[in-house]
XYZ file of N, CA and C in Angstrom:
810
model
N 0.845 -1.191 0.000
C 0.000 0.000 0.000
C 0.881 1.241 0.000
N 0.608 2.187 -0.850
C 1.385 3.408 -0.931
C 0.940 4.366 0.155
N 1.754 5.408 0.390
C 1.431 6.365 1.427
C 0.206 7.190 1.105
N -0.149 7.322 -0.189
C -1.294 8.134 -0.592
C -2.614 7.404 -0.430
N -2.582 6.089 -0.249
C -3.803 5.318 -0.125
C -4.300 5.337 1.316
N -5.603 5.417 1.479
C -6.200 5.424 2.801
C -6.799 4.060 3.109
N -6.735 3.689 4.381
C -7.337 2.427 4.792
C -8.853 2.533 4.670
N -9.544 1.478 4.250
C -11.004 1.548 4.117
C -11.665 1.692 5.480
N -12.756 2.418 5.519
C -13.544 2.577 6.739
C -15.003 2.734 6.335
N -15.893 2.551 7.294
C -17.334 2.661 7.027
C -17.937 3.575 8.075
N -18.667 4.606 7.618
C -19.270 5.592 8.508
C -20.781 5.385 8.538
N -21.295 5.164 9.720
C -22.720 4.871 9.892
C -23.369 5.929 10.784
N -24.410 6.554 10.272
C -25.189 7.517 11.054
C -26.474 6.846 11.542
N -27.008 7.330 12.644
C -28.274 6.779 13.124
C -29.030 7.843 13.917
N -30.349 7.747 13.861
C -31.201 8.722 14.536
C -31.472 8.253 15.965
N -31.823 9.159 16.878
C -32.129 8.759 18.249
C -33.250 7.726 18.302
N -33.080 6.768 19.169
C -34.054 5.688 19.309
C -33.612 4.399 18.660
N -32.770 4.491 17.635
C -32.249 3.297 16.968
C -31.024 2.805 17.739
N -30.933 1.494 17.928
C -29.795 0.897 18.633
C -29.025 0.004 17.663
N -27.935 0.495 17.087
C -27.218 -0.280 16.061
C -26.167 -1.236 16.604
N -26.074 -1.405 17.922
C -24.964 -2.159 18.515
C -24.869 -3.588 17.993
N -26.011 -4.258 17.778
C -25.982 -5.646 17.304
C -25.322 -5.741 15.944
N -25.684 -4.850 15.039
C -25.136 -4.875 13.679
C -23.673 -4.447 13.669
N -23.326 -3.509 14.542
C -21.925 -3.086 14.633
C -21.061 -4.241 15.126
N -21.560 -5.004 16.087
C -20.800 -6.151 16.603
C -20.547 -7.176 15.503
N -21.571 -7.476 14.692
C -21.402 -8.441 13.607
C -20.401 -7.912 12.582
N -20.483 -6.614 12.287
C -19.532 -6.006 11.347
C -18.097 -6.199 11.844
N -17.857 -5.908 13.116
C -16.500 -6.027 13.661
C -16.001 -7.468 13.637
N -16.913 -8.439 13.748
C -16.517 -9.839 13.677
C -16.161 -10.246 12.256
N -16.913 -9.747 11.287
C -16.708 -10.159 9.899
C -15.646 -9.345 9.183
N -15.539 -8.065 9.515
C -14.581 -7.198 8.832
C -13.709 -6.474 9.864
N -12.900 -7.203 10.587
C -12.088 -6.565 11.631
C -11.073 -5.572 11.080
N -10.768 -5.671 9.784
C -9.792 -4.770 9.193
C -10.428 -3.488 8.658
N -11.761 -3.362 8.753
C -12.452 -2.163 8.268
C -13.166 -1.512 9.454
N -12.610 -0.455 10.027
C -13.248 0.175 11.188
C -14.585 0.808 10.826
N -15.553 0.695 11.731
C -16.862 1.307 11.567
C -17.006 2.417 12.599
N -17.315 3.631 12.128
C -17.495 4.772 13.015
C -18.965 5.163 13.046
N -19.457 5.536 14.240
C -20.859 5.882 14.446
C -21.014 7.373 14.695
N -22.143 7.915 14.233
C -22.479 9.311 14.534
C -23.989 9.420 14.680
N -24.418 10.168 15.697
C -25.838 10.377 15.930
C -26.284 11.665 15.250
N -27.391 11.585 14.527
C -27.950 12.756 13.844
C -29.439 12.814 14.137
N -30.022 13.980 14.044
C -31.460 14.090 14.247
C -32.186 13.526 13.037
N -33.446 13.210 13.223
C -34.235 12.657 12.117
C -34.301 13.633 10.959
N -34.361 14.931 11.258
C -34.433 15.939 10.193
C -33.100 16.095 9.467
N -31.987 15.917 10.179
C -30.667 16.097 9.577
C -30.206 14.897 8.766
N -30.697 13.711 9.083
C -30.158 12.468 8.514
C -30.087 12.468 6.983
N -31.156 12.822 6.247
C -31.064 12.778 4.779
C -29.963 13.678 4.224
N -29.815 14.899 4.782
C -28.790 15.810 4.269
C -27.390 15.315 4.604
N -27.233 14.661 5.749
C -25.923 14.096 6.098
C -25.514 13.051 5.066
N -26.469 12.207 4.647
C -26.159 11.179 3.649
C -25.875 11.809 2.286
N -26.662 12.803 1.913
C -26.441 13.460 0.612
C -25.093 14.180 0.582
N -24.700 14.738 1.712
C -23.435 15.458 1.770
C -22.237 14.564 2.017
N -22.436 13.237 1.969
C -21.371 12.247 2.182
C -20.774 12.344 3.576
N -21.589 12.791 4.531
C -21.134 12.785 5.905
C -21.170 11.400 6.516
N -21.827 10.464 5.846
C -21.889 9.065 6.268
C -22.113 8.209 5.038
N -21.640 6.962 5.109
C -21.834 6.037 3.983
C -23.239 5.457 3.970
N -23.830 5.317 5.133
C -25.201 4.810 5.264
C -25.742 5.282 6.600
N -27.051 5.151 6.785
C -27.613 5.606 8.044
C -28.977 5.012 8.314
N -29.305 4.884 9.581
C -30.650 4.505 9.998
C -31.472 5.784 10.124
N -32.528 5.873 9.336
C -33.338 7.082 9.266
C -34.787 6.739 9.576
N -35.591 7.778 9.738
C -37.034 7.604 9.889
C -37.710 8.033 8.593
N -38.601 7.183 8.116
C -39.336 7.496 6.896
C -40.451 8.482 7.207
N -40.838 9.277 6.187
C -40.412 9.213 4.786
C -39.137 10.015 4.526
N -38.406 9.620 3.461
C -37.271 10.391 2.962
C -37.442 10.545 1.452
N -36.887 11.594 0.925
C -36.934 11.826 -0.512
C -35.996 10.838 -1.197
N -36.569 9.962 -2.006
C -35.759 8.908 -2.636
C -35.263 9.303 -4.024
N -35.244 10.586 -4.303
C -34.711 11.025 -5.585
C -33.250 10.633 -5.737
N -32.478 10.844 -4.676
C -31.058 10.498 -4.722
C -30.625 9.633 -3.542
N -31.604 9.111 -2.797
C -31.304 8.220 -1.685
C -32.042 6.902 -1.868
N -31.369 5.820 -1.566
C -32.013 4.502 -1.533
C -32.377 4.199 -0.088
N -33.416 3.397 0.110
C -33.842 3.081 1.472
C -34.496 1.712 1.514
N -34.204 0.979 2.564
C -34.822 -0.321 2.822
C -35.586 -0.218 4.135
N -36.919 -0.237 4.122
C -37.671 -0.209 5.384
C -37.348 -1.440 6.221
N -37.120 -1.235 7.517
C -36.735 -2.326 8.401
C -37.847 -2.732 9.363
N -38.441 -1.792 10.035
C -39.493 -2.131 10.993
C -40.330 -0.893 11.303
N -41.511 -1.136 11.860
C -42.424 -0.071 12.276
C -42.541 -0.085 13.790
N -42.420 1.068 14.392
C -42.451 1.163 15.846
C -43.869 1.367 16.378
N -44.078 0.891 17.583
C -45.313 1.162 18.311
C -45.282 2.611 18.801
N -46.399 3.288 18.716
C -46.501 4.660 19.203
C -47.078 4.642 20.618
N -46.515 5.460 21.500
C -46.945 5.484 22.899
C -47.171 6.924 23.340
N -47.893 7.080 24.432
C -48.069 8.380 25.055
C -47.341 8.362 26.397
N -46.500 9.364 26.614
C -45.716 9.475 27.843
C -46.501 10.325 28.844
N -46.664 9.806 30.049
C -47.465 10.476 31.076
C -46.769 10.355 32.421
N -47.103 11.228 33.395
C -46.610 11.022 34.765
C -47.181 9.730 35.340
N -46.466 9.115 36.260
C -46.901 7.831 36.814
C -48.216 7.916 37.570
N -48.566 9.112 38.054
C -49.821 9.245 38.789
C -50.974 9.738 37.901
N -50.769 9.744 36.589
C -51.832 10.178 35.662
C -52.847 9.050 35.487
N -54.092 9.409 35.138
C -55.148 8.411 34.941
C -54.808 7.433 33.824
N -54.115 7.896 32.810
C -53.757 7.017 31.680
C -52.854 5.883 32.144
N -52.068 6.095 33.188
C -51.155 5.070 33.681
C -51.885 3.860 34.233
N -53.198 4.000 34.489
C -53.970 2.893 35.064
C -54.481 1.922 34.016
N -54.304 2.223 32.721
C -54.790 1.345 31.653
C -53.607 0.853 30.826
N -53.854 -0.178 30.015
C -52.807 -0.732 29.152
C -52.735 -0.009 27.810
N -53.842 0.540 27.359
C -53.903 1.151 26.032
C -54.916 2.282 26.058
N -54.660 3.311 25.267
C -55.562 4.457 25.199
C -55.697 4.874 23.731
N -56.829 5.443 23.378
C -57.048 5.920 22.010
C -56.776 7.415 21.924
N -56.548 7.906 20.713
C -56.292 9.332 20.522
C -57.478 10.168 20.977
N -58.698 9.663 20.780
C -59.893 10.415 21.163
C -59.965 10.626 22.672
N -59.402 9.698 23.430
C -59.453 9.820 24.890
C -58.527 10.907 25.422
N -57.669 11.446 24.570
C -56.775 12.528 24.981
C -57.296 13.890 24.537
N -58.545 13.960 24.108
C -59.104 15.191 23.544
C -58.999 16.375 24.501
N -59.114 16.149 25.792
C -59.086 17.238 26.773
C -57.704 17.464 27.375
N -56.713 16.702 26.927
C -55.368 16.817 27.473
C -54.515 17.754 26.599
N -53.555 18.432 27.222
C -52.559 19.184 26.458
C -51.498 18.196 25.982
N -51.349 18.101 24.684
C -50.372 17.178 24.095
C -49.272 18.007 23.443
N -48.059 17.828 23.914
C -46.908 18.579 23.422
C -46.503 18.102 22.030
N -46.062 19.048 21.207
C -45.678 18.732 19.833
C -44.308 19.343 19.550
N -43.211 18.632 19.886
C -41.866 19.209 19.722
C -41.517 19.463 18.261
N -40.582 20.379 18.051
C -40.175 20.738 16.687
C -39.464 19.587 15.976
N -38.856 18.688 16.728
C -38.174 17.541 16.103
C -39.067 16.297 16.082
N -40.371 16.493 16.148
C -41.321 15.371 16.156
C -41.091 14.468 14.941
N -41.184 13.172 15.151
C -40.883 12.201 14.089
C -42.130 11.526 13.525
N -43.305 11.904 13.994
C -44.553 11.308 13.500
C -45.175 12.217 12.447
N -45.667 11.598 11.402
C -46.230 12.350 10.277
C -47.680 12.715 10.588
N -47.855 13.783 11.349
C -49.195 14.171 11.800
C -49.943 14.979 10.745
N -51.243 14.776 10.680
C -52.119 15.763 10.065
C -52.513 16.774 11.146
N -52.852 16.240 12.317
C -53.147 17.070 13.485
C -52.936 16.219 14.724
N -52.031 16.640 15.631
C -51.807 15.859 16.856
C -53.077 15.819 17.706
N -53.246 14.782 18.505
C -54.435 14.707 19.365
C -54.367 15.711 20.508
N -55.481 15.881 21.191
C -55.527 16.745 22.360
C -55.488 18.219 22.016
N -55.205 19.025 23.024
C -55.123 20.478 22.875
C -53.661 20.891 22.759
N -53.331 21.814 21.872
C -51.928 22.224 21.711
C -51.461 23.100 22.875
N -50.179 23.016 23.167
C -49.575 23.881 24.180
C -49.360 25.277 23.604
N -49.085 26.239 24.453
C -48.869 27.607 23.982
C -47.639 27.700 23.081
N -46.615 26.911 23.380
C -45.393 26.900 22.575
C -44.969 25.464 22.303
N -44.304 25.275 21.184
C -43.779 23.954 20.859
C -42.372 23.810 21.429
N -42.105 22.736 22.169
C -40.744 22.506 22.675
C -39.767 22.322 21.517
N -38.512 22.702 21.745
C -37.517 22.595 20.679
C -37.183 21.146 20.339
N -37.103 20.295 21.349
C -36.712 18.897 21.140
C -37.619 17.958 21.922
N -37.547 16.701 21.564
C -38.298 15.678 22.295
C -37.812 15.581 23.734
N -36.519 15.718 23.925
C -35.971 15.668 25.283
C -36.531 16.808 26.137
N -36.669 18.000 25.547
C -37.269 19.119 26.278
C -38.730 18.818 26.615
N -39.435 18.190 25.678
C -40.839 17.865 25.909
C -40.987 16.871 27.058
N -40.048 15.935 27.168
C -40.073 14.967 28.273
C -39.983 15.700 29.615
N -39.128 16.710 29.682
C -38.989 17.488 30.919
C -40.300 18.192 31.253
N -41.012 18.683 30.244
C -42.282 19.362 30.479
C -43.357 18.377 30.953
N -43.308 17.140 30.439
C -44.253 16.126 30.918
C -43.998 15.854 32.402
N -42.737 15.765 32.782
C -42.394 15.536 34.185
C -42.842 16.696 35.077
N -42.880 17.899 34.494
C -43.312 19.074 35.245
C -44.826 19.210 35.281
N -45.549 18.304 34.617
C -47.004 18.340 34.630
C -47.621 19.307 33.648
N -46.833 19.748 32.639
C -47.344 20.714 31.658
C -48.258 20.055 30.639
N -47.984 18.811 30.258
C -48.776 18.128 29.251
C -48.292 16.706 29.047
N -48.832 16.079 28.005
C -48.449 14.716 27.641
C -47.666 14.750 26.340
N -47.060 13.619 25.975
C -46.240 13.554 24.769
C -46.467 12.230 24.055
N -46.693 12.285 22.753
C -46.871 11.084 21.932
C -45.625 10.901 21.067
N -44.960 9.759 21.196
C -43.693 9.502 20.506
C -43.578 8.024 20.143
N -42.637 7.667 19.253
C -42.315 6.249 19.056
C -41.787 5.641 20.361
N -42.042 4.361 20.560
C -41.675 3.713 21.820
C -40.184 3.789 22.108
N -39.350 3.728 21.076
C -37.903 3.769 21.310
C -37.471 5.099 21.927
N -38.148 6.189 21.587
C -37.798 7.489 22.171
C -38.275 7.577 23.617
N -39.414 6.966 23.908
C -39.874 6.928 25.296
C -38.879 6.164 26.162
N -38.297 5.107 25.616
C -37.290 4.343 26.355
C -35.984 5.124 26.471
N -35.606 5.815 25.404
C -34.354 6.561 25.391
C -34.344 7.656 26.456
N -35.454 8.342 26.607
C -35.541 9.454 27.555
C -36.308 9.056 28.823
N -36.207 7.816 29.195
C -36.963 7.311 30.339
C -36.571 8.024 31.638
N -37.598 8.290 32.441
C -37.414 8.849 33.780
C -38.205 8.005 34.770
N -37.726 7.966 36.014
C -38.396 7.146 37.023
C -39.794 7.649 37.365
N -40.041 8.952 37.174
C -41.347 9.506 37.527
C -42.328 9.508 36.352
N -41.908 8.918 35.209
C -42.767 8.861 34.029
C -42.987 7.419 33.601
N -44.043 7.208 32.854
C -44.313 5.911 32.239
C -44.956 6.165 30.881
N -45.245 5.100 30.145
C -45.890 5.277 28.841
C -46.852 4.130 28.579
N -47.823 4.413 27.732
C -48.822 3.432 27.348
C -49.038 3.483 25.834
N -49.409 2.352 25.262
C -49.693 2.291 23.824
C -50.894 3.167 23.491
N -50.799 3.882 22.369
C -51.904 4.722 21.924
C -52.301 4.312 20.508
N -53.589 4.231 20.252
C -54.116 3.824 18.936
C -54.712 5.038 18.224
N -54.891 4.864 16.911
C -55.487 5.934 16.110
C -54.532 7.064 15.796
N -53.217 6.786 15.814
C -52.197 7.807 15.529
C -51.177 7.232 14.539
N -50.383 8.097 13.897
C -49.347 7.592 12.972
C -48.296 6.760 13.699
N -47.610 5.917 12.946
C -46.500 5.118 13.471
C -45.227 5.500 12.735
N -44.099 5.356 13.409
C -42.811 5.701 12.811
C -42.165 4.458 12.211
N -41.656 4.611 10.984
C -40.953 3.508 10.312
C -39.476 3.840 10.211
N -38.659 2.862 10.563
C -37.202 3.012 10.518
C -36.671 2.294 9.285
N -35.724 2.929 8.602
C -35.168 2.354 7.371
C -33.653 2.529 7.360
N -32.982 1.680 6.593
C -31.561 1.851 6.298
C -31.471 2.584 4.965
N -30.750 3.694 4.945
C -30.682 4.515 3.735
C -29.232 4.825 3.390
N -28.980 5.111 2.108
C -27.638 5.455 1.647
C -27.757 6.204 0.310
N -26.749 6.998 -0.053
C -26.791 7.724 -1.334
C -26.754 6.753 -2.507
N -27.497 7.061 -3.554
C -27.502 6.168 -4.723
C -26.128 6.099 -5.368
N -25.427 7.207 -5.425
C -24.064 7.212 -5.961
C -23.099 7.042 -4.797
N -23.101 5.846 -4.272
C -22.312 5.547 -3.078
C -20.848 5.310 -3.437
N -19.907 6.050 -2.789
C -18.487 5.849 -3.101
C -17.923 4.521 -2.592
N -18.612 3.863 -1.676
C -18.136 2.577 -1.146
C -19.232 1.524 -1.303
N -19.613 1.185 -2.550
C -20.751 0.268 -2.741
C -20.535 -1.113 -2.143
N -19.308 -1.620 -2.160
C -19.056 -2.956 -1.607
C -19.290 -2.987 -0.105
N -18.853 -1.935 0.588
C -19.044 -1.890 2.037
C -20.514 -1.697 2.392
N -21.218 -0.891 1.604
C -22.657 -0.710 1.836
C -23.381 -2.036 1.650
N -23.018 -2.782 0.617
C -23.643 -4.081 0.377
C -23.351 -5.040 1.523
N -22.148 -4.967 2.067
C -21.821 -5.802 3.225
C -22.742 -5.469 4.395
N -22.939 -4.180 4.646
C -23.757 -3.789 5.793
C -25.226 -4.127 5.562
N -25.703 -3.979 4.338
C -27.080 -4.384 4.021
C -27.265 -5.868 4.318
N -26.285 -6.675 3.940
C -26.365 -8.105 4.216
C -26.425 -8.402 5.704
N -25.663 -7.663 6.491
C -25.669 -7.873 7.943
C -27.025 -7.511 8.525
N -27.566 -6.368 8.121
C -28.860 -5.923 8.643
C -29.968 -6.887 8.248
N -29.871 -7.450 7.057
C -30.901 -8.380 6.587
C -30.693 -9.799 7.099
N -29.640 -10.027 7.832
C -29.434 -11.335 8.439
C -28.756 -12.351 7.556
N -28.093 -11.912 6.497
C -27.369 -12.871 5.661
C -26.176 -13.435 6.417
N -25.889 -14.687 6.164
C -24.730 -15.315 6.793
C -23.473 -14.926 6.032
N -22.339 -15.203 6.647
C -21.067 -14.841 6.026
C -20.843 -15.600 4.728
N -21.452 -16.789 4.571
C -21.289 -17.587 3.355
C -22.378 -17.336 2.318
N -23.219 -16.327 2.541
C -24.270 -16.001 1.591
C -23.651 -15.563 0.276
N -24.348 -15.881 -0.842
C -23.828 -15.547 -2.164
C -23.708 -14.049 -2.363
N -24.523 -13.251 -1.597
C -24.470 -11.807 -1.736
C -23.672 -11.157 -0.625
N -23.161 -11.985 0.273
C -22.360 -11.451 1.363
C -20.889 -11.466 1.000
N -20.054 -11.436 2.007
C -18.606 -11.449 1.801
C -18.181 -12.775 1.201
N -17.270 -12.731 0.230
C -16.841 -13.935 -0.470
C -16.149 -14.877 0.494
N -16.675 -16.093 0.662
C -16.054 -17.014 1.608
C -14.733 -17.538 1.095
N -13.888 -18.013 1.992
C -12.608 -18.593 1.615
C -12.840 -19.899 0.877
N -12.254 -20.050 -0.351
C -12.497 -21.279 -1.106
C -11.940 -22.485 -0.383
N -12.615 -23.641 -0.449
C -12.125 -24.839 0.237
C -10.835 -25.338 -0.375
N -9.950 -25.845 0.442
C -8.676 -26.366 -0.024
C -8.882 -27.735 -0.677
N -8.212 -28.006 -1.827
C -8.377 -29.307 -2.484
C -7.818 -30.428 -1.623
N -8.517 -31.552 -1.621
C -8.078 -32.708 -0.847
C -6.895 -33.393 -1.534
N -5.912 -33.827 -0.733
C -4.770 -34.536 -1.282
C -5.154 -35.970 -1.623
N -4.738 -36.405 -2.814
C -5.064 -37.764 -3.251
C -4.126 -38.766 -2.611
N -4.678 -39.889 -2.210
C -3.846 -40.971 -1.686
C -3.048 -41.575 -2.817
N -1.829 -42.035 -2.472
C -0.921 -42.532 -3.513
C -1.433 -43.788 -4.185
N -2.396 -44.523 -3.530
C -2.879 -45.758 -4.145
C -4.158 -45.534 -4.922
N -4.591 -44.253 -5.069
C -5.799 -43.948 -5.858
C -5.421 -42.978 -6.954
N -5.290 -43.474 -8.133
C -4.999 -42.638 -9.272
C -3.550 -42.204 -9.339
N -2.724 -42.539 -8.361
C -1.326 -42.154 -8.365
C -0.450 -43.362 -8.621
N 0.702 -43.370 -7.937
C 1.611 -44.505 -8.113
C 0.986 -45.754 -7.515
N 1.143 -46.851 -8.228
C 0.587 -48.111 -7.758
C 1.459 -48.682 -6.647
N 0.789 -49.467 -5.790
C 1.543 -50.117 -4.735
C 2.548 -51.091 -5.328
N 3.699 -51.204 -4.663
C 4.689 -52.184 -5.109
C 4.229 -53.562 -4.693
N 4.374 -54.562 -5.596
C 3.958 -55.923 -5.238
C 4.844 -56.476 -4.138
N 4.246 -57.243 -3.251
C 5.007 -57.873 -2.166
C 5.973 -58.899 -2.733
N 7.049 -59.133 -2.001
C 8.049 -60.087 -2.478
C 7.444 -61.460 -2.631
N 7.748 -62.115 -3.767
C 7.296 -63.475 -4.022
C 5.889 -63.556 -4.535
N 5.260 -62.405 -4.843
C 3.901 -62.427 -5.390
C 3.911 -61.751 -6.729
N 2.868 -61.999 -7.479
C 2.746 -61.414 -8.815
C 2.262 -59.995 -8.679
N 2.769 -59.075 -9.489
C 2.383 -57.683 -9.418
C 1.014 -57.432 -9.969
N 0.495 -58.281 -10.880
C -0.793 -58.021 -11.504
C -1.899 -58.767 -10.825
N -3.122 -58.299 -11.097
C -4.304 -58.935 -10.533
C -4.484 -60.346 -11.078
N -4.261 -60.471 -12.393
C -4.450 -61.776 -13.020
C -3.443 -62.778 -12.473
N -2.185 -62.297 -12.221
C -1.172 -63.201 -11.707
C -1.538 -63.756 -10.357
N -2.200 -62.924 -9.533
C -2.603 -63.398 -8.216
C -3.623 -64.491 -8.299
N -4.499 -64.444 -9.279
C -5.531 -65.468 -9.431
C -4.996 -66.739 -10.043
N -3.917 -66.652 -10.807
C -3.417 -67.841 -11.496
C -2.454 -68.644 -10.645
N -2.240 -68.187 -9.388
C -1.280 -68.885 -8.526
C -1.637 -70.328 -8.314
N -2.929 -70.680 -8.321
C -3.340 -72.060 -8.072
C -3.020 -72.974 -9.210
N -2.700 -72.460 -10.400
C -2.426 -73.286 -11.573
C -0.958 -73.278 -11.942
N -0.131 -72.624 -11.159
C 1.270 -72.463 -11.562
C 2.185 -73.529 -10.990
N 1.653 -74.444 -10.191
C 2.481 -75.511 -9.634
C 3.338 -75.051 -8.485
N 2.992 -73.893 -7.874
C 3.772 -73.395 -6.745
C 3.517 -74.261 -5.531
N 4.473 -74.265 -4.583
C 4.257 -75.026 -3.347
C 3.008 -74.534 -2.639
N 2.260 -75.489 -2.156
C 1.051 -75.132 -1.426
C -0.148 -75.025 -2.304
N -0.002 -75.164 -3.647
C -1.157 -75.038 -4.540
C -2.001 -76.275 -4.437
N -3.311 -76.062 -4.444
C -4.230 -77.185 -4.305
C -4.349 -77.938 -5.608
N -4.387 -79.318 -5.515
C -4.639 -80.175 -6.663
C -6.138 -80.218 -6.896
N -6.580 -80.130 -8.160
C -8.011 -80.170 -8.420
C -8.689 -81.396 -7.855
N -7.996 -82.526 -7.726
C -8.592 -83.756 -7.215
C -8.476 -83.853 -5.694
N -7.956 -82.789 -5.094
C -7.868 -82.764 -3.627
C -6.469 -83.027 -3.160
N -6.042 -82.322 -2.122
C -4.720 -82.534 -1.558
C -3.659 -81.792 -2.319
N -2.419 -81.985 -1.864
C -1.293 -81.325 -2.483
C -0.603 -82.277 -3.427
N -0.246 -81.796 -4.659
C 0.413 -82.650 -5.650
C 1.753 -83.139 -5.165
N 2.499 -82.270 -4.490
C 3.828 -82.673 -4.003
C 3.718 -83.726 -2.927
N 2.719 -83.605 -2.071
C 2.563 -84.596 -0.995
C 2.190 -85.947 -1.534
N 1.352 -86.005 -2.613
C 0.963 -87.279 -3.203
C 2.155 -87.966 -3.843
N 2.986 -87.163 -4.526
C 4.167 -87.766 -5.164
C 5.089 -88.386 -4.154
N 5.241 -87.693 -3.007
C 6.130 -88.220 -1.968
C 5.564 -89.490 -1.369
N 4.263 -89.570 -1.265
C 3.644 -90.775 -0.690
C 3.823 -91.962 -1.601
N 3.751 -91.783 -2.922
C 3.894 -92.901 -3.866
C 5.325 -93.420 -3.875
N 6.305 -92.478 -3.782
C 7.702 -92.906 -3.833
C 8.086 -93.656 -2.555
N 7.502 -93.373 -1.452
C 7.894 -93.998 -0.169
C 7.202 -95.345 0.085
N 6.214 -95.789 -0.709
C 5.481 -97.030 -0.452
C 6.103 -98.167 -1.277
N 6.623 -99.229 -0.608
C 7.249 -100.362 -1.374
C 6.187 -101.198 -2.095
N 6.625 -101.680 -3.255
C 5.718 -102.560 -4.014
C 5.884 -103.997 -3.538
N 4.776 -104.772 -3.564
C 4.846 -106.197 -3.224
C 5.357 -106.987 -4.416
N 6.216 -108.010 -4.111
C 6.718 -108.869 -5.187
C 5.748 -110.019 -5.420
N 5.649 -110.445 -6.634
C 4.781 -111.571 -6.917
C 5.261 -112.854 -6.299
């Protein structure tokens, strides 16, 4: 490698609420020579970060403009309402948007739900961030409707959350620029997120299997014949007809033994 060449790396952005640790761990196991760097961006900033090549790929919240960005939807989150622990809503498992009609529902500027109109009554001012809105809920100013991952991210001991129906849901996607400067690395990460194994045809090229060594008696040099035996197959079968010691006589017994018996028996004289 020359001094002008840079080592490959992969930059991954993600929005609050997404936990990429599982995929990062798999990446480090499969590509230990390619460092992966993480950066947190807001849901509103994420598309521009990818377009500006501030990251090679990122976990974003849909919708995004797909004119110059590709995206693979991954999952849809449950929407919840965050309330103080002593609120009436905390006594039920689920609440509908209509049941919050008389409540003040905070609508932060970084809201990630695609609302036509949030439920409940609006506050006098919109909080700047979801984290600020959580503080206002704790202060008893109002309630907050968010994806469940954000309720967990900003969890407080004096707050709880319940599932809410009749409201939009947030979808999380993996996105990257269409003209990606590191397409091979992006494809690797897509495979990891989709659960492909390391030996998948679209994943990282597996190490080719090593050829098996052939035994010398199969297709190679033939075994040397043992001393005193015929080297060929046919010779081994013809041993019984060659008159060798120990060969069986077709009429039974050994030919040499019969000859010796005849020579040793005296004839009677007339």
